[in-house]
Short mmCIF file of C-alpha atoms and ligand atoms in Angstrom, two decimals:
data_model
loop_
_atom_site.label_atom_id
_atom_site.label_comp_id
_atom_site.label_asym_id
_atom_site.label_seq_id
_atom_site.Cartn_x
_atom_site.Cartn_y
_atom_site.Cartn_z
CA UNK A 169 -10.99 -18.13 25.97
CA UNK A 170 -13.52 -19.00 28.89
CA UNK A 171 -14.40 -22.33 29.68
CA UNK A 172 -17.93 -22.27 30.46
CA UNK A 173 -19.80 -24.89 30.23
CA UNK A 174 -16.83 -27.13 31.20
CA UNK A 175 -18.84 -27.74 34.68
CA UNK A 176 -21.59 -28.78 32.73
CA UNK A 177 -22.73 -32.35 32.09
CA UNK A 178 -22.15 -33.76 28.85
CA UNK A 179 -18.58 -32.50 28.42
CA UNK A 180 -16.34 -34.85 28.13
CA UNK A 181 -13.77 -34.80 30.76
CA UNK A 182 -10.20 -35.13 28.91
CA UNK A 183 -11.38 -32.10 26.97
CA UNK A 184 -12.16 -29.82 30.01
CA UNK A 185 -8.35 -30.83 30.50
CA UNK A 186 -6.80 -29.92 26.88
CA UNK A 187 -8.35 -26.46 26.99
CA UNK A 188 -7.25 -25.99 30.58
CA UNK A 189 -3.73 -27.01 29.39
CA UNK A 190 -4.14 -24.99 26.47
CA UNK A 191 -4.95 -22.21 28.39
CA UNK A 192 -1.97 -22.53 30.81
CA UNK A 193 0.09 -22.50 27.77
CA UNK A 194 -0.47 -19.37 26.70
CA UNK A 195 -2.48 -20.56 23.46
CA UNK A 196 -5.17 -18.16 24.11
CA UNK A 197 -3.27 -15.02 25.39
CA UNK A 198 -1.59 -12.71 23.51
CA UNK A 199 2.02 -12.82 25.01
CA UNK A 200 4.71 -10.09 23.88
CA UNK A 201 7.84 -8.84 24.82
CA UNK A 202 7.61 -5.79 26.59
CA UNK A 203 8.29 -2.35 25.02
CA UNK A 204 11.32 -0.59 27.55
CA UNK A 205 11.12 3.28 27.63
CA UNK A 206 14.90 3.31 27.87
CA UNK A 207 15.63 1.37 24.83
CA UNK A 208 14.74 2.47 21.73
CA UNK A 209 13.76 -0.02 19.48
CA UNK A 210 15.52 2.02 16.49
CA UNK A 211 18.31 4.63 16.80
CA UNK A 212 19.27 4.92 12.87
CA UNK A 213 15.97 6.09 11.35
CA UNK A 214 13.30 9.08 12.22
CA UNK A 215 10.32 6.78 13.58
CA UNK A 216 7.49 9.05 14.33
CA UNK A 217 6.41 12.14 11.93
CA UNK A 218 6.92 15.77 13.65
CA UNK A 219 2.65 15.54 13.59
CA UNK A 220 3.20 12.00 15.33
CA UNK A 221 2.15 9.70 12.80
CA UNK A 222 4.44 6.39 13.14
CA UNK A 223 7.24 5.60 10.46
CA UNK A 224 6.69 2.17 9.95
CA UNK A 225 10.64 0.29 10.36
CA UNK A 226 11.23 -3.09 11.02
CA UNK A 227 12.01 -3.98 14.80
CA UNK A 228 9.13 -1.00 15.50
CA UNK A 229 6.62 -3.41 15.61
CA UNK A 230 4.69 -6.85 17.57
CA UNK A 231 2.99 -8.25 14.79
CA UNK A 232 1.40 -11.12 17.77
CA UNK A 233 -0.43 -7.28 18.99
CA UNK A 234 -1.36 -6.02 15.64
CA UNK A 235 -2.73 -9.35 14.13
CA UNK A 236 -5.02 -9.60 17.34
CA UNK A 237 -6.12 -5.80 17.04
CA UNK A 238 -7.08 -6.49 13.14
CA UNK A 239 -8.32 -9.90 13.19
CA UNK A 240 -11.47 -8.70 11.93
CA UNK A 241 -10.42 -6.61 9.23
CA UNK A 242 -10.59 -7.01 5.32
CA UNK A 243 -8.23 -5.65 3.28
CA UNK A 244 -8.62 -4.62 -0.82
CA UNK A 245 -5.35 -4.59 -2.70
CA UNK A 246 -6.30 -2.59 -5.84
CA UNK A 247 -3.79 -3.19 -8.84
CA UNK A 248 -3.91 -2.27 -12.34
CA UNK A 249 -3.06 -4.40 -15.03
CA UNK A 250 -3.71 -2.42 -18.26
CA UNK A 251 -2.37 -3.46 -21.60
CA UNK A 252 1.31 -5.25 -21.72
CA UNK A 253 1.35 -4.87 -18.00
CA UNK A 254 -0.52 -7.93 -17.02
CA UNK A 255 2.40 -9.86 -17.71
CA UNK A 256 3.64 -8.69 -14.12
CA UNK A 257 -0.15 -9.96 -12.46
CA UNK A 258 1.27 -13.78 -12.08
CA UNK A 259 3.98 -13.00 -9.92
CA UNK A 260 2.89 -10.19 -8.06
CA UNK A 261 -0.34 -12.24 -6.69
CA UNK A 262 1.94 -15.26 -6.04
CA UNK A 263 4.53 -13.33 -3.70
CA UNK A 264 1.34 -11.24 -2.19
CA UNK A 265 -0.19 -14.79 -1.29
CA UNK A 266 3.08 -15.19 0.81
CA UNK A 267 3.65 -12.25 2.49
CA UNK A 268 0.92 -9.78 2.07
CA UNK A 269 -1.55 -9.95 4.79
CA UNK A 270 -1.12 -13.37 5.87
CA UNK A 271 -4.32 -14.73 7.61
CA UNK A 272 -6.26 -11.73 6.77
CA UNK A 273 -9.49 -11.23 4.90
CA UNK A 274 -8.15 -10.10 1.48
CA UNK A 275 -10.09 -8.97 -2.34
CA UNK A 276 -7.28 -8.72 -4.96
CA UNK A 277 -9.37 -6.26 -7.15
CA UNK A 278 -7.40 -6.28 -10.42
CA UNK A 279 -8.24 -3.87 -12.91
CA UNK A 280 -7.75 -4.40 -16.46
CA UNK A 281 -8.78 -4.51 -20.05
CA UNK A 282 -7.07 -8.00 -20.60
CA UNK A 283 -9.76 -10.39 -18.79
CA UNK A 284 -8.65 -13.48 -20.81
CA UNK A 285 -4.98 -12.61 -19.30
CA UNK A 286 -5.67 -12.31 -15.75
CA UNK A 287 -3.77 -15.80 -14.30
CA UNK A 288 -5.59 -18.31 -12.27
CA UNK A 289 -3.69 -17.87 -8.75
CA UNK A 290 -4.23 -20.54 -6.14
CA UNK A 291 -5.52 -18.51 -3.46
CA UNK A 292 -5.26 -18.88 0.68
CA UNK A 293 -8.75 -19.24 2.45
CA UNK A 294 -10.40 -16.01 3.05
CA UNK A 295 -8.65 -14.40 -0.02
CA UNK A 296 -10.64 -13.68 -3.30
CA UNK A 297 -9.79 -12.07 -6.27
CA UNK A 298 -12.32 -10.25 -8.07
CA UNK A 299 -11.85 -8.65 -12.34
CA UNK A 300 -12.65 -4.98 -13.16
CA UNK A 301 -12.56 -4.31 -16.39
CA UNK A 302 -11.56 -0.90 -17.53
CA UNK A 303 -10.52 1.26 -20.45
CA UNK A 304 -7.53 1.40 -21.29
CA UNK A 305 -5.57 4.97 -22.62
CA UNK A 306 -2.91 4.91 -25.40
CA UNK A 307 -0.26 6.97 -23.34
CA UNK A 308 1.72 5.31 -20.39
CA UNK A 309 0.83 8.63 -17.98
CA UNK A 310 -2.56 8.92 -18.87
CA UNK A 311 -3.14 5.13 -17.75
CA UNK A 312 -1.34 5.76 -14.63
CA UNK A 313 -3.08 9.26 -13.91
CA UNK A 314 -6.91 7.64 -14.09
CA UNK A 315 -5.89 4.85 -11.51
CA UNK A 316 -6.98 7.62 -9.36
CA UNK A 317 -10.07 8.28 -11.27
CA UNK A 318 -11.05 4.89 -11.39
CA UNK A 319 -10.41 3.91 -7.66
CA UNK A 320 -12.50 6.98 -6.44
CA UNK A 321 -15.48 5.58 -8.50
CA UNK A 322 -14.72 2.19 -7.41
CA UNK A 323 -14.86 3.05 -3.93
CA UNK A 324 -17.93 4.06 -4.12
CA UNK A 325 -19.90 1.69 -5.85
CA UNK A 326 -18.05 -1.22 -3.94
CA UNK A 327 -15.07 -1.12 -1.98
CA UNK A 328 -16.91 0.87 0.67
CA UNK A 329 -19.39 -1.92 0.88
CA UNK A 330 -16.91 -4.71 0.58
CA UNK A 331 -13.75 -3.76 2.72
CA UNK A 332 -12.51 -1.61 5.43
CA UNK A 333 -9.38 -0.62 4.21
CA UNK A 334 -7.94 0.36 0.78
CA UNK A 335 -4.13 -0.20 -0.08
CA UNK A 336 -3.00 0.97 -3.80
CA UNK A 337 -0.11 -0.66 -5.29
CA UNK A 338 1.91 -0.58 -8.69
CA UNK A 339 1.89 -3.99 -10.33
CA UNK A 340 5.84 -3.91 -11.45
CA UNK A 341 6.19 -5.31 -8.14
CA UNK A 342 6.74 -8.36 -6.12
CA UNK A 343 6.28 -8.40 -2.35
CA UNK A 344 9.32 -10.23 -0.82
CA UNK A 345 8.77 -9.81 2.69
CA UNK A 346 6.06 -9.53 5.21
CA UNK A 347 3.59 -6.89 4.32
CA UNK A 348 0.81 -7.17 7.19
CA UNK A 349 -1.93 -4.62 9.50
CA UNK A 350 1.14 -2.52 10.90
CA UNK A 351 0.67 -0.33 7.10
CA UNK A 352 -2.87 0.16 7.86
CA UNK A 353 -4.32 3.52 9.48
CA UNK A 354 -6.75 6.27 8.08
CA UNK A 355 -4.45 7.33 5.52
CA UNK A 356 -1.14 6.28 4.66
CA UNK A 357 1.86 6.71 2.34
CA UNK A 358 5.12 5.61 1.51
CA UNK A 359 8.90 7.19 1.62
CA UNK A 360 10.00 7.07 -2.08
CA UNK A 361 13.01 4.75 -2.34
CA UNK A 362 15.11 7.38 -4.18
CA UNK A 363 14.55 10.72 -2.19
CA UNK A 364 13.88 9.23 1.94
CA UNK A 365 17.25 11.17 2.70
CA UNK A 366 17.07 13.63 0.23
CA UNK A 367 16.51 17.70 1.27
CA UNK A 368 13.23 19.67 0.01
CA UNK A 369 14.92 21.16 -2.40
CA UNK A 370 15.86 18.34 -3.70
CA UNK A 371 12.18 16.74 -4.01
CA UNK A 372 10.72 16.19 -7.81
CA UNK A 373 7.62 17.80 -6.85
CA UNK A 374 5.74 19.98 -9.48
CA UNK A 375 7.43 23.31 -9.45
CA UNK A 376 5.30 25.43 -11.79
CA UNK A 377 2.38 27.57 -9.55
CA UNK A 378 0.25 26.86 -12.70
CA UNK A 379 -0.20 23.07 -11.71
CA UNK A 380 -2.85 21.80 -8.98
CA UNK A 381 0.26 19.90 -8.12
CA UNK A 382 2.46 22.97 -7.35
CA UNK A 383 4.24 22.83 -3.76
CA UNK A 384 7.23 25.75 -3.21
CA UNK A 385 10.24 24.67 -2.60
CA UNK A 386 10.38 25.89 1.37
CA UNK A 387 7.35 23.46 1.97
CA UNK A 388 7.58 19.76 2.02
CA UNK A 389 7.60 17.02 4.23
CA UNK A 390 8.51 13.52 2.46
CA UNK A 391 8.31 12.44 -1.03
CA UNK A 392 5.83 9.68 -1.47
CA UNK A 393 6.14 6.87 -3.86
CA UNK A 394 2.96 7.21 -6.17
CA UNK A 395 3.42 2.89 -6.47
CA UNK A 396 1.77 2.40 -2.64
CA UNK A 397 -0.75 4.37 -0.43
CA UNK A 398 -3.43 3.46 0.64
CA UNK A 399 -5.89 4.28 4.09
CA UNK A 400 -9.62 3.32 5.18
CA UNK A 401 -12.04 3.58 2.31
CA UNK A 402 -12.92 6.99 2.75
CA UNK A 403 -10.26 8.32 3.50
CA UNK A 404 -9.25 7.03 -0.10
CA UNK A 405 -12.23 7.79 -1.34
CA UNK A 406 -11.50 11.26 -0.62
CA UNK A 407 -7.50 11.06 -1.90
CA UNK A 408 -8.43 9.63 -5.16
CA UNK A 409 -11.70 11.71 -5.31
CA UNK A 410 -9.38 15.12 -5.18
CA UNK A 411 -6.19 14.08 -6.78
CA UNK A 412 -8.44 13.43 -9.62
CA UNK A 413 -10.07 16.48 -9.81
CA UNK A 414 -6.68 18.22 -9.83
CA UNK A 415 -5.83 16.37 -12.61
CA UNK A 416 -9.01 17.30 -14.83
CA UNK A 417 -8.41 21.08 -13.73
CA UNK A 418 -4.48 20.61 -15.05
CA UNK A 419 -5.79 19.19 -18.04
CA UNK A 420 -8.19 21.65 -18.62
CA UNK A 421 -5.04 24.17 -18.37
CA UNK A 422 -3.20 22.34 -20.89
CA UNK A 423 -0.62 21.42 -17.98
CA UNK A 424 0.90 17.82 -17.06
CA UNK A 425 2.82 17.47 -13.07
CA UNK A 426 6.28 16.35 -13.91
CA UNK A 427 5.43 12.88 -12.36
CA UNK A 428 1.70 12.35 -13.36
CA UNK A 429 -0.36 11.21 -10.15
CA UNK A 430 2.27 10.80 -7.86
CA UNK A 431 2.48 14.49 -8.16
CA UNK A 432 -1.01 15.33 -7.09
CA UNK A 433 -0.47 12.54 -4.08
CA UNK A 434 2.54 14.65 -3.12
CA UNK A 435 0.38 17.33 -2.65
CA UNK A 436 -2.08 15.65 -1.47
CA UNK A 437 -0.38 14.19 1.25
CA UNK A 438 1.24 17.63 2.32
CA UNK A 439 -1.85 19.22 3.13
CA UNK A 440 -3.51 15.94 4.31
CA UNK A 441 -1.24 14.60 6.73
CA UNK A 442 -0.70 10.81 6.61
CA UNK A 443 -1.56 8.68 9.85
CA UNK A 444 1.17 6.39 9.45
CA UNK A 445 4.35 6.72 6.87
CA UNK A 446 6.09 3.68 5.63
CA UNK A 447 9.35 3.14 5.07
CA UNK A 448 11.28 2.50 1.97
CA UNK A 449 11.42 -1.30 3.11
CA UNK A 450 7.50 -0.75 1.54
CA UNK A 451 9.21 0.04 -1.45
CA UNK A 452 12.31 -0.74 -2.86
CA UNK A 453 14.50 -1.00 -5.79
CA UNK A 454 17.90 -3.38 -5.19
CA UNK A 455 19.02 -3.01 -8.81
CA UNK A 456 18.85 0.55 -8.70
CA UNK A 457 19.81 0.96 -4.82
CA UNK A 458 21.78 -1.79 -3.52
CA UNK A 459 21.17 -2.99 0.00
CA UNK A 460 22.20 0.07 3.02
CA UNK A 461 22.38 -1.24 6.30
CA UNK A 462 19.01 0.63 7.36
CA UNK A 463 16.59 -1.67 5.04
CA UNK A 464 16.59 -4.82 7.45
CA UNK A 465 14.04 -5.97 5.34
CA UNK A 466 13.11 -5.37 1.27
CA UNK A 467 8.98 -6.23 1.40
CA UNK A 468 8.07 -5.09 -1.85
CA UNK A 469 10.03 -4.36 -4.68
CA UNK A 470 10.55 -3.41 -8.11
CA UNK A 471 10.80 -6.32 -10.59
CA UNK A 472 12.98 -5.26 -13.57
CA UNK A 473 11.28 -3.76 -16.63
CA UNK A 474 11.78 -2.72 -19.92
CA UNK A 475 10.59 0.53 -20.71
CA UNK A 476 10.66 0.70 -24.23
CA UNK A 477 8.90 -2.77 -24.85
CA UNK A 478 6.04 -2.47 -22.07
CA UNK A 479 4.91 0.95 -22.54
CA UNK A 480 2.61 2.21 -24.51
CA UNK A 481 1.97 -1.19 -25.68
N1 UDP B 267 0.10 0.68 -15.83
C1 UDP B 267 -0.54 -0.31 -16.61
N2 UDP B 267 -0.35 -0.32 -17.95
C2 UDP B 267 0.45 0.57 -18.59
C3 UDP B 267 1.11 1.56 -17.82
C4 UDP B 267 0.92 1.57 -16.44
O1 UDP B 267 -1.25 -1.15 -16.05
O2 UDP B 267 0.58 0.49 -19.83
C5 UDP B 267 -0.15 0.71 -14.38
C6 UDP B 267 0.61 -0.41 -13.66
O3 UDP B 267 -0.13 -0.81 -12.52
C7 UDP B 267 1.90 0.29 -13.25
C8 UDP B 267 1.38 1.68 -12.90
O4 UDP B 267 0.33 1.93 -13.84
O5 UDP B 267 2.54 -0.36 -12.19
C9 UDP B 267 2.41 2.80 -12.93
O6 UDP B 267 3.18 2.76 -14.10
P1 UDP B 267 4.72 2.34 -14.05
O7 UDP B 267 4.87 1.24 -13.06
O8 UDP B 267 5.20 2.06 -15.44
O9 UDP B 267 5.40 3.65 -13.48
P2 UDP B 267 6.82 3.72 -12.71
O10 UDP B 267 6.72 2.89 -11.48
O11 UDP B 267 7.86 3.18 -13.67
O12 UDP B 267 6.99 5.17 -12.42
MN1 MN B 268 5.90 0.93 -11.20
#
């Protein structure tokens, strides 16, 4: 920050003198440590894609350089809350006030059929949430498949107007750790917590050629966690748009990919290279995982459900 006008009359003197101490401080610089070419900020895990998009670890990162770089951005967290699953909504918007984006411009668009059950979260300045009702669908996989449909549509009639980037999370969730602008880039997607060391073959992609899903087994880079992606508006615009269409054309064949949407974003994502990959720290599940030495930090993880009593309810 400048300070003009500080030789002008009619500022007070003693206030010339804060901002010049204020300035000497540092409180209007954007100091960092610096980044040393000989020492790697991560040995243990891959950080950078063999098309060089970053794998996003923590100790990789300067939020204090981010922040500054998206202090003008707003983010939309899209979330669907269809049926029994709005019981989740309450405690995934009170752990996202504390750790997602965190003096950033966020919309909380919450989709569901349940308005009366959407929970009155207090909310951080320059954070709004805003209710979408939808359809709901009586099967589990058919309500999870048209989250793609439904985003794609809602991108175009609002988010594109509204917010500069999209990020597309399952609600089963609770963030428990910073979540902030290092996730954001054109397009991005997340290592699935159960396969990040896994081989190709090993991948639950869809397997049958008759699927829009289909990948071979000798092709594959990662497999992505349908539960959060997300990318600049058009970019999703165009994700959702096609994963969609995929779906309608497996439907249409009287064929289902083995793991719904996340299939088609598998495939998606193979042939549309993501900008930036997250970590599994962007998605975890203790219960189911434990804690390896690698995940420094569990941001947002799965809160335990019970299949039986929540779907298809
Ligand atoms: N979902 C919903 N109501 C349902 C089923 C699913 O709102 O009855 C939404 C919800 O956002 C959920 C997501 O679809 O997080 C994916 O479903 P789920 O989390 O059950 O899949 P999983 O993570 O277990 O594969
Ligand atoms: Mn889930």
């Amino acid at each position: 920050m400048a300070l003009r006008g500080c030789g002008e009359r009619n500022t007070p003197s003693w206030l010339c003198l804060l901002l010049l101490l204020a300035g000497c401080l540092g409180f209007y610089r954007v100091i960092s440590p610096k980044a040393q070419v000989l020492k790697p900020t991560r040995t243990d895990v891959l950080v950078m894609t063999p098309w060089l998009a970053p794998i996003i670890w923590d100790g990789t990162f300067d939020s204090t350089i981010l922040d500054a770089q998206f202090r003008t951005t707003t983010i939309g967290l899209t979330v669907f809350a269809i049926k029994k699953y709005v019981v989740f909504l309450e405690l995934f918007l009170r752990t996202a006030e504390q750790h997602f984006m965190v003096g950033h411009k966020v919309n909380y668009y919450i989709f569901t059929d349940r308005l009366a059950d959407v929970p009155s979260v207090p909310l951080q300045e320059g954070r709004q949430l805003v209710v979408l009702e939808v359809r709901n669908y009586t099967r589990w996989q058919d309500i999870s498949m048209h989250r793609m449909e439904m985003i794609s549509n809602f991108s175009e009639r609002r988010f594109l107007h509204e917010v500069d980037y999209l990020v597309c999370a399952d609600v089963d969730m609770k963030f428990s750790d910073h979540v902030g602008v290092e996730i954001l880039s054109s397009l991005f997607g997340t290592l699935h917590p159960g396969f990040y060391s896994a081989q190709r073959q090993a991948f639950t992609y869809e397997r049958r050629p008759q699927s829009q899903a289909y990948i071979p087994r000798d092709e594959g880079d990662f497999y992505y966690a349908g539960g959060f992606f997300g990318g600049s508006v058009l970019e999703v615009h165009r994700l959702t748009k096609a994963c969609h269409q995929a779906m309608m054309a497996d439907q249409a064949n009287h064929i289902e990919a083995v793991w719904h949407d996340e299939s088609h974003l598998n495939k998606y994502l193979l042939y549309h290279k993501p900008t930036k990959v997250l970590s599994p720290e962007y998605m975890w599940d203790e219960q189911l995982l434990g804690r390896p030495p690698i995940m420094k930090r569990l941001r947002y993880v799965a809160v335990p459900k019970n299949h039986q009593a929540i779907r298809n309810r």
